[in-house]
mmCIF file of C-alpha atoms in Angstrom:
data_model
loop_
_atom_site.group_PDB
_atom_site.id
_atom_site.type_symbol
_atom_site.label_atom_id
_atom_site.label_comp_id
_atom_site.label_asym_id
_atom_site.label_seq_id
_atom_site.Cartn_x
_atom_site.Cartn_y
_atom_site.Cartn_z
ATOM 1 C CA MET A 1 59.202 99.991 81.788
ATOM 2 C CA LEU A 2 62.046 101.619 83.717
ATOM 3 C CA SER A 3 65.440 102.429 82.330
ATOM 4 C CA ASP A 4 68.606 103.850 83.912
ATOM 5 C CA SER A 5 68.324 106.988 81.689
ATOM 6 C CA LEU A 6 64.700 107.532 82.676
ATOM 7 C CA ILE A 7 65.427 107.088 86.389
ATOM 8 C CA ARG A 8 68.333 109.545 86.274
ATOM 9 C CA SER A 9 66.083 112.159 84.604
ATOM 10 C CA LEU A 10 63.303 112.089 87.158
ATOM 11 C CA LYS A 11 63.101 115.172 89.252
ATOM 12 C CA LEU A 12 60.916 116.762 92.000
ATOM 13 C CA GLY A 13 57.356 117.318 90.758
ATOM 14 C CA ASP A 14 57.354 114.225 88.400
ATOM 15 C CA LYS A 15 54.920 111.423 88.958
ATOM 16 C CA LYS A 16 55.506 109.808 92.341
ATOM 17 C CA ARG A 17 55.434 106.086 91.264
ATOM 18 C CA HIS A 18 56.782 104.428 88.216
ATOM 19 C CA THR A 19 56.085 100.783 87.523
ATOM 20 C CA ASP A 20 58.429 98.170 86.052
ATOM 21 C CA ARG A 21 57.834 94.449 86.007
ATOM 22 C CA ASP A 22 57.361 91.559 88.492
ATOM 23 C CA GLY A 23 55.843 93.982 90.988
ATOM 24 C CA LEU A 24 58.794 96.413 90.953
ATOM 25 C CA VAL A 25 57.926 100.040 91.504
ATOM 26 C CA LEU A 26 60.162 103.135 91.688
ATOM 27 C CA GLU A 27 58.951 105.680 94.202
ATOM 28 C CA LEU A 28 60.063 109.247 94.491
ATOM 29 C CA ARG A 29 60.493 110.448 98.026
ATOM 30 C CA PRO A 30 61.537 114.158 98.659
ATOM 31 C CA SER A 31 63.982 114.735 101.424
ATOM 32 C CA LYS A 32 65.757 117.764 102.856
ATOM 33 C CA LYS A 33 68.993 117.125 101.099
ATOM 34 C CA GLN A 34 67.902 115.426 97.824
ATOM 35 C CA LEU A 35 65.177 113.545 96.021
ATOM 36 C CA LYS A 36 65.330 109.903 96.894
ATOM 37 C CA LYS A 37 64.483 107.204 94.321
ATOM 38 C CA ILE A 38 63.396 104.091 96.259
ATOM 39 C CA PHE A 39 62.551 100.759 94.746
ATOM 40 C CA ILE A 40 59.614 98.801 96.395
ATOM 41 C CA PHE A 41 58.059 95.453 95.607
ATOM 42 C CA ARG A 42 54.185 95.345 95.560
ATOM 43 C CA PHE A 43 52.323 92.082 95.948
ATOM 44 C CA GLN A 44 49.052 90.599 97.246
ATOM 45 C CA TRP A 45 49.113 88.428 100.389
ATOM 46 C CA ASP A 46 45.990 87.129 102.064
ATOM 47 C CA LYS A 47 44.110 89.236 99.499
ATOM 48 C CA LYS A 48 45.624 92.497 100.833
ATOM 49 C CA PRO A 49 48.083 94.715 98.966
ATOM 50 C CA GLN A 50 51.550 94.592 100.618
ATOM 51 C CA THR A 51 54.881 96.366 99.834
ATOM 52 C CA ILE A 52 58.516 95.600 100.651
ATOM 53 C CA THR A 53 61.197 98.304 100.395
ATOM 54 C CA ILE A 54 64.136 97.023 98.298
ATOM 55 C CA GLY A 55 66.470 99.967 98.486
ATOM 56 C CA GLU A 56 67.628 103.214 96.955
ATOM 57 C CA TYR A 57 68.388 103.383 93.232
ATOM 58 C CA ARG A 58 71.927 104.712 93.738
ATOM 59 C CA THR A 59 72.943 101.790 95.958
ATOM 60 C CA VAL A 60 70.831 98.898 94.509
ATOM 61 C CA GLY A 61 70.706 99.778 90.812
ATOM 62 C CA LEU A 62 67.959 98.841 88.397
ATOM 63 C CA ALA A 63 69.381 95.478 87.507
ATOM 64 C CA GLY A 64 69.791 94.524 91.158
ATOM 65 C CA ALA A 65 66.273 95.715 92.063
ATOM 66 C CA ARG A 66 64.875 93.589 89.169
ATOM 67 C CA ASP A 67 66.717 90.529 90.415
ATOM 68 C CA ILE A 68 65.278 91.048 93.922
ATOM 69 C CA ALA A 69 61.766 91.658 92.649
ATOM 70 C CA LEU A 70 61.830 88.539 90.599
ATOM 71 C CA ALA A 71 63.097 86.555 93.548
ATOM 72 C CA TYR A 72 60.190 87.957 95.679
ATOM 73 C CA ARG A 73 57.670 87.266 92.819
ATOM 74 C CA ASN A 74 58.813 83.618 92.657
ATOM 75 C CA MET A 75 58.331 83.352 96.470
ATOM 76 C CA VAL A 76 54.843 84.696 96.227
ATOM 77 C CA ASN A 77 54.073 82.323 93.410
ATOM 78 C CA SER A 78 55.361 79.482 95.586
ATOM 79 C CA ASP A 79 53.092 80.582 98.516
ATOM 80 C CA ILE A 80 56.065 81.919 100.511
ATOM 81 C CA ASP A 81 55.759 85.219 102.297
ATOM 82 C CA PRO A 82 58.567 87.319 100.851
ATOM 83 C CA ARG A 83 58.617 89.443 103.997
ATOM 84 C CA SER A 84 60.453 86.601 105.740
ATOM 85 C CA LYS A 85 64.214 86.766 105.436
ATOM 86 C CA ASN A 86 65.494 84.887 102.447
ATOM 87 C CA PRO A 87 69.356 84.672 102.124
ATOM 88 C CA GLU A 88 69.232 84.393 98.307
ATOM 89 C CA VAL A 89 67.157 87.478 98.029
ATOM 90 C CA GLU A 90 69.442 89.392 100.383
ATOM 91 C CA LYS A 91 72.482 88.224 98.399
ATOM 92 C CA ALA A 92 71.074 89.541 95.162
ATOM 93 C CA ARG A 93 70.938 92.989 96.513
ATOM 94 C CA ILE A 94 74.654 93.845 95.884
ATOM 95 C CA THR A 95 76.000 93.487 92.340
ATOM 96 C CA PHE A 96 79.383 94.384 91.045
ATOM 97 C CA GLY A 97 77.752 97.233 89.047
ATOM 98 C CA VAL A 98 76.278 98.715 92.172
ATOM 99 C CA VAL A 99 79.628 98.498 94.062
ATOM 100 C CA ALA A 100 81.495 99.919 91.082
ATOM 101 C CA ASP A 101 79.173 102.857 90.952
ATOM 102 C CA GLN A 102 79.649 103.539 94.659
ATOM 103 C CA TRP A 103 83.424 103.348 94.192
ATOM 104 C CA PHE A 104 83.267 105.821 91.275
ATOM 105 C CA GLN A 105 80.925 108.282 93.116
ATOM 106 C CA LYS A 106 83.143 108.149 96.165
ATOM 107 C CA TYR A 107 86.431 108.943 94.438
ATOM 108 C CA LYS A 108 85.481 110.963 91.421
ATOM 109 C CA GLY A 109 85.891 114.187 93.224
ATOM 110 C CA SER A 110 89.572 113.477 93.949
ATOM 111 C CA TRP A 111 90.365 112.780 90.247
ATOM 112 C CA LYS A 112 91.159 115.231 87.516
ATOM 113 C CA ASP A 113 88.762 115.420 84.665
ATOM 114 C CA SER A 114 90.938 113.294 82.400
ATOM 115 C CA ALA A 115 91.196 110.484 85.041
ATOM 116 C CA ARG A 116 87.511 110.747 85.896
ATOM 117 C CA ASN A 117 86.538 110.321 82.220
ATOM 118 C CA ARG A 118 89.051 107.454 81.759
ATOM 119 C CA HIS A 119 87.607 105.553 84.736
ATOM 120 C CA PHE A 120 83.981 106.086 83.674
ATOM 121 C CA LYS A 121 84.660 105.024 80.049
ATOM 122 C CA SER A 122 86.538 101.904 81.184
ATOM 123 C CA LEU A 123 83.827 100.933 83.632
ATOM 124 C CA SER A 124 80.987 101.480 81.187
ATOM 125 C CA ARG A 125 82.677 100.013 78.094
ATOM 126 C CA ASP A 126 84.996 97.208 79.294
ATOM 127 C CA ILE A 127 83.796 96.074 82.711
ATOM 128 C CA ILE A 128 80.101 96.665 83.566
ATOM 129 C CA PRO A 129 78.715 94.904 80.353
ATOM 130 C CA LEU A 130 80.531 91.757 81.303
ATOM 131 C CA ILE A 131 80.220 91.469 85.053
ATOM 132 C CA GLY A 132 78.038 94.399 86.218
ATOM 133 C CA ASP A 133 74.990 92.205 86.897
ATOM 134 C CA LYS A 134 76.850 89.561 88.906
ATOM 135 C CA SER A 135 76.697 89.417 92.692
ATOM 136 C CA ILE A 136 79.844 90.909 94.136
ATOM 137 C CA ASP A 137 80.113 87.731 96.329
ATOM 138 C CA ASP A 138 79.990 85.412 93.309
ATOM 139 C CA ILE A 139 82.665 86.991 91.076
ATOM 140 C CA THR A 140 85.628 84.699 90.495
ATOM 141 C CA LYS A 141 89.125 84.941 88.932
ATOM 142 C CA ALA A 142 87.593 83.544 85.747
ATOM 143 C CA ASP A 143 85.154 86.540 85.608
ATOM 144 C CA LEU A 144 87.970 88.991 86.047
ATOM 145 C CA LEU A 145 89.987 87.309 83.361
ATOM 146 C CA LEU A 146 86.976 87.529 81.103
ATOM 147 C CA VAL A 147 87.368 91.356 81.415
ATOM 148 C CA ILE A 148 91.163 91.421 81.080
ATOM 149 C CA LYS A 149 92.273 88.713 78.733
ATOM 150 C CA PRO A 150 90.639 90.076 75.466
ATOM 151 C CA HIS A 151 92.886 93.182 75.760
ATOM 152 C CA GLU A 152 95.957 91.137 76.562
ATOM 153 C CA ASP A 153 95.239 88.800 73.625
ATOM 154 C CA LEU A 154 95.276 91.920 71.356
ATOM 155 C CA GLY A 155 98.673 92.852 72.739
ATOM 156 C CA HIS A 156 97.280 95.798 74.717
ATOM 157 C CA HIS A 157 99.188 94.793 77.899
ATOM 158 C CA ASP A 158 99.075 98.321 79.459
ATOM 159 C CA VAL A 159 95.388 98.432 79.148
ATOM 160 C CA ALA A 160 95.066 94.923 80.675
ATOM 161 C CA HIS A 161 97.116 95.978 83.680
ATOM 162 C CA ARG A 162 95.174 99.133 84.171
ATOM 163 C CA LEU A 163 91.928 97.095 84.087
ATOM 164 C CA TYR A 164 93.421 94.779 86.738
ATOM 165 C CA ALA A 165 94.266 97.707 88.976
ATOM 166 C CA ARG A 166 90.839 99.281 88.521
ATOM 167 C CA LEU A 167 89.056 96.043 89.387
ATOM 168 C CA GLN A 168 91.302 95.497 92.372
ATOM 169 C CA SER A 169 90.541 99.000 93.655
ATOM 170 C CA VAL A 170 86.754 98.371 93.378
ATOM 171 C CA PHE A 171 87.056 95.171 95.355
ATOM 172 C CA GLU A 172 89.320 96.816 97.969
ATOM 173 C CA TYR A 173 86.610 99.374 98.413
ATOM 174 C CA ALA A 174 83.938 96.660 98.657
ATOM 175 C CA VAL A 175 85.861 94.714 101.307
ATOM 176 C CA GLY A 176 86.711 97.820 103.248
ATOM 177 C CA SER A 177 83.043 98.858 103.245
ATOM 178 C CA SER A 178 81.903 95.431 104.459
ATOM 179 C CA LEU A 179 80.013 94.864 101.182
ATOM 180 C CA THR A 180 81.673 91.488 100.612
ATOM 181 C CA GLU A 181 84.413 89.223 101.965
ATOM 182 C CA ASN A 182 85.198 88.082 98.355
ATOM 183 C CA PHE A 183 88.598 89.193 97.002
ATOM 184 C CA PRO A 184 89.410 87.041 94.006
ATOM 185 C CA PHE A 185 92.890 88.487 93.293
ATOM 186 C CA ILE A 186 95.335 86.065 94.984
ATOM 187 C CA GLY A 187 97.604 84.843 92.221
ATOM 188 C CA LEU A 188 95.720 86.676 89.461
ATOM 189 C CA LYS A 189 98.532 88.994 88.445
ATOM 190 C CA LYS A 190 100.783 86.018 87.850
ATOM 191 C CA ALA A 191 98.349 84.872 85.149
ATOM 192 C CA LEU A 192 98.877 88.183 83.234
ATOM 193 C CA ILE A 193 101.703 88.797 80.781
ATOM 194 C CA PRO A 194 104.097 91.401 82.425
ATOM 195 C CA LYS A 195 103.884 94.902 81.006
ATOM 196 C CA PRO A 196 106.624 95.366 78.369
ATOM 197 C CA ARG A 197 109.591 97.334 79.682
ATOM 198 C CA ILE A 198 109.537 100.921 78.322
ATOM 199 C CA ILE A 199 112.674 101.733 76.442
ATOM 200 C CA ASN A 200 113.000 105.474 75.828
ATOM 201 C CA GLN A 201 114.535 106.417 72.523
ATOM 202 C CA PRO A 202 117.940 108.048 72.711
ATOM 203 C CA ALA A 203 118.134 111.847 72.245
ATOM 204 C CA ILE A 204 119.291 113.060 68.852
ATOM 205 C CA SER A 205 122.804 114.396 69.223
ATOM 206 C CA SER A 206 123.751 117.744 67.729
ATOM 207 C CA ASN A 207 125.723 115.997 65.128
ATOM 208 C CA ASP A 208 122.735 114.005 63.958
ATOM 209 C CA ALA A 209 120.205 116.894 64.119
ATOM 210 C CA HIS A 210 121.123 118.130 60.630
ATOM 211 C CA GLU A 211 120.730 114.648 59.151
ATOM 212 C CA MET A 212 117.327 114.285 60.903
ATOM 213 C CA MET A 213 116.027 117.500 59.389
ATOM 214 C CA LYS A 214 117.086 116.352 55.847
ATOM 215 C CA ILE A 215 115.266 113.011 56.473
ATOM 216 C CA ILE A 216 112.081 114.890 57.434
ATOM 217 C CA LYS A 217 112.182 116.854 54.221
ATOM 218 C CA LYS A 218 112.565 113.603 52.103
ATOM 219 C CA THR A 219 109.748 111.667 53.765
ATOM 220 C CA ASN A 220 106.613 110.828 51.765
ATOM 221 C CA SER A 221 104.466 112.676 54.284
ATOM 222 C CA THR A 222 102.290 115.586 53.204
ATOM 223 C CA LYS A 223 103.662 119.075 53.280
ATOM 224 C CA ILE A 224 101.581 119.827 56.407
ATOM 225 C CA VAL A 225 102.964 116.938 58.347
ATOM 226 C CA LYS A 226 106.544 117.787 57.405
ATOM 227 C CA LEU A 227 106.033 121.334 58.607
ATOM 228 C CA TYR A 228 104.537 119.902 61.788
ATOM 229 C CA MET A 229 107.607 117.737 62.397
ATOM 230 C CA GLU A 230 109.990 120.539 61.635
ATOM 231 C CA LEU A 231 108.235 122.771 64.091
ATOM 232 C CA LEU A 232 108.212 120.109 66.751
ATOM 233 C CA ALA A 233 111.954 119.519 66.261
ATOM 234 C CA HIS A 234 112.678 123.231 66.902
ATOM 235 C CA LEU A 235 110.255 123.854 69.830
ATOM 236 C CA PHE A 236 110.819 120.548 71.781
ATOM 237 C CA THR A 237 107.252 120.327 73.140
ATOM 238 C CA ARG A 238 105.261 117.210 73.597
ATOM 239 C CA PRO A 239 103.539 116.170 70.282
ATOM 240 C CA LYS A 240 100.091 116.476 71.900
ATOM 241 C CA GLU A 241 100.672 120.067 72.956
ATOM 242 C CA LEU A 242 101.437 121.089 69.425
ATOM 243 C CA ARG A 243 98.811 118.845 67.840
ATOM 244 C CA GLU A 244 96.054 120.425 69.979
ATOM 245 C CA ALA A 245 97.289 124.010 69.737
ATOM 246 C CA LYS A 246 95.036 126.858 68.749
ATOM 247 C CA TRP A 247 96.050 129.937 66.872
ATOM 248 C CA LYS A 248 94.868 132.229 69.638
ATOM 249 C CA GLU A 249 97.688 130.784 71.805
ATOM 250 C CA PHE A 250 100.277 132.245 69.357
ATOM 251 C CA ASP A 251 101.567 135.763 69.344
ATOM 252 C CA LEU A 252 103.503 135.763 66.186
ATOM 253 C CA GLN A 253 104.204 139.560 66.398
ATOM 254 C CA ASN A 254 106.273 138.852 69.553
ATOM 255 C CA ALA A 255 107.320 135.359 68.478
ATOM 256 C CA GLU A 256 105.698 133.660 71.460
ATOM 257 C CA TRP A 257 103.478 130.643 72.149
ATOM 258 C CA ASN A 258 101.485 130.578 75.347
ATOM 259 C CA ILE A 259 100.626 126.911 76.180
ATOM 260 C CA PRO A 260 97.660 126.546 78.587
ATOM 261 C CA GLU A 261 98.477 124.586 81.714
ATOM 262 C CA GLU A 262 95.547 122.193 81.297
ATOM 263 C CA ARG A 263 97.072 120.725 78.105
ATOM 264 C CA MET A 264 100.390 120.103 79.809
ATOM 265 C CA LYS A 265 101.370 116.782 81.426
ATOM 266 C CA MET A 266 99.721 116.415 84.832
ATOM 267 C CA GLY A 267 97.947 119.747 84.120
ATOM 268 C CA LEU A 268 100.996 121.650 85.383
ATOM 269 C CA PRO A 269 103.474 123.788 83.530
ATOM 270 C CA HIS A 270 106.735 121.963 82.902
ATOM 271 C CA TYR A 271 108.473 125.142 81.943
ATOM 272 C CA GLU A 272 109.317 127.882 84.347
ATOM 273 C CA ASN A 273 107.314 130.111 82.008
ATOM 274 C CA PRO A 274 104.571 128.475 79.834
ATOM 275 C CA ILE A 275 105.179 131.297 77.325
ATOM 276 C CA LEU A 276 107.593 129.614 74.837
ATOM 277 C CA PRO A 277 109.774 131.822 72.753
ATOM 278 C CA ILE A 278 109.694 130.997 69.020
ATOM 279 C CA ALA A 279 113.011 130.938 67.186
ATOM 280 C CA MET A 280 113.203 132.518 63.729
ATOM 281 C CA PHE A 281 113.054 129.241 61.843
ATOM 282 C CA ALA A 282 110.153 128.058 63.858
ATOM 283 C CA TYR A 283 108.472 131.490 63.269
ATOM 284 C CA LEU A 284 108.777 130.960 59.570
ATOM 285 C CA VAL A 285 107.351 127.410 59.808
ATOM 286 C CA CYS A 286 104.439 128.763 61.861
ATOM 287 C CA GLY A 287 103.772 131.252 59.018
ATOM 288 C CA LYS A 288 103.526 128.391 56.484
ATOM 289 C CA LEU A 289 101.292 126.405 58.818
ATOM 290 C CA LYS A 290 99.045 129.391 59.309
ATOM 291 C CA LEU A 291 98.673 129.688 55.515
ATOM 292 C CA ASN A 292 97.486 126.075 55.422
ATOM 293 C CA GLN A 293 95.154 126.602 58.408
ATOM 294 C CA VAL A 294 96.362 123.627 60.528
ATOM 295 C CA LEU A 295 96.636 125.106 63.933
ATOM 296 C CA HIS A 296 93.137 126.569 64.164
ATOM 297 C CA ASP A 297 90.344 126.505 66.617
ATOM 298 C CA ASN A 298 88.692 123.273 65.539
ATOM 299 C CA HIS A 299 91.574 121.137 66.686
ATOM 300 C CA ASP A 300 92.419 119.640 63.265
ATOM 301 C CA ASP A 301 95.253 117.120 63.587
ATOM 302 C CA PRO A 302 98.058 117.672 61.006
ATOM 303 C CA ALA A 303 98.153 113.865 60.606
ATOM 304 C CA ASN A 304 94.692 114.157 58.998
ATOM 305 C CA TYR A 305 95.970 116.277 56.166
#
């Protein structure tokens, strides 16, 4: 039996043909640019072996190929020559999962690593398991809500709207590529709860800063977390930048912290100089943290202490 992981692992020099079920066979065909992995359907007609090419793995997908092979097998069992055009078989060729993979492969080179990983995880975790095997032509608003609503019901409205945008982008690609005329999004956004308006917390005034530091010292947090909050209050970096910091980024002898660009928002430095001077108080806090080995190379989160 074939599996997606097995198919992806196949390379030049491996066995040429790999059988599945219902007459489905995967055939490896070397080409100048790459190794092509082609699905074919094998059957007997008039007591002679026959084959029909179904399509390439990267465009048809394993689930789609199995659907087509099963449709062909049913035709043979009903004494119908599957080499004749059959609309239902042709329709089964293009599933949402196949189109979503094409969309991902097309655009992944234009995304940063973080965005590429986010799209991949969302597709494989939240979308494909629910509607990946459905024909792109047959997907309805109800199917899309099946993907989106569970997150909305949990109060994850931002996630729900990102899923909506991702699904819409896949369908825009499908329509633009003439893979379908189906676009089940008219009125769908009105069925979603609007994203909550983001209200930024007001900045702490200079008059309130002293009181804030006293409150930090009085919290029930661990000593490590208190030091972390004190350091954050003096350095004014984003919490994630400090949480993921490594000791090798710090030059305590010169009281400097060199923040790598890839950990900054948008992957770009938001300071003129990514080397951040460390004030005397922050320097002392760093010393205390170093003693407790929080900011070390295994990315331990102070919140875990």
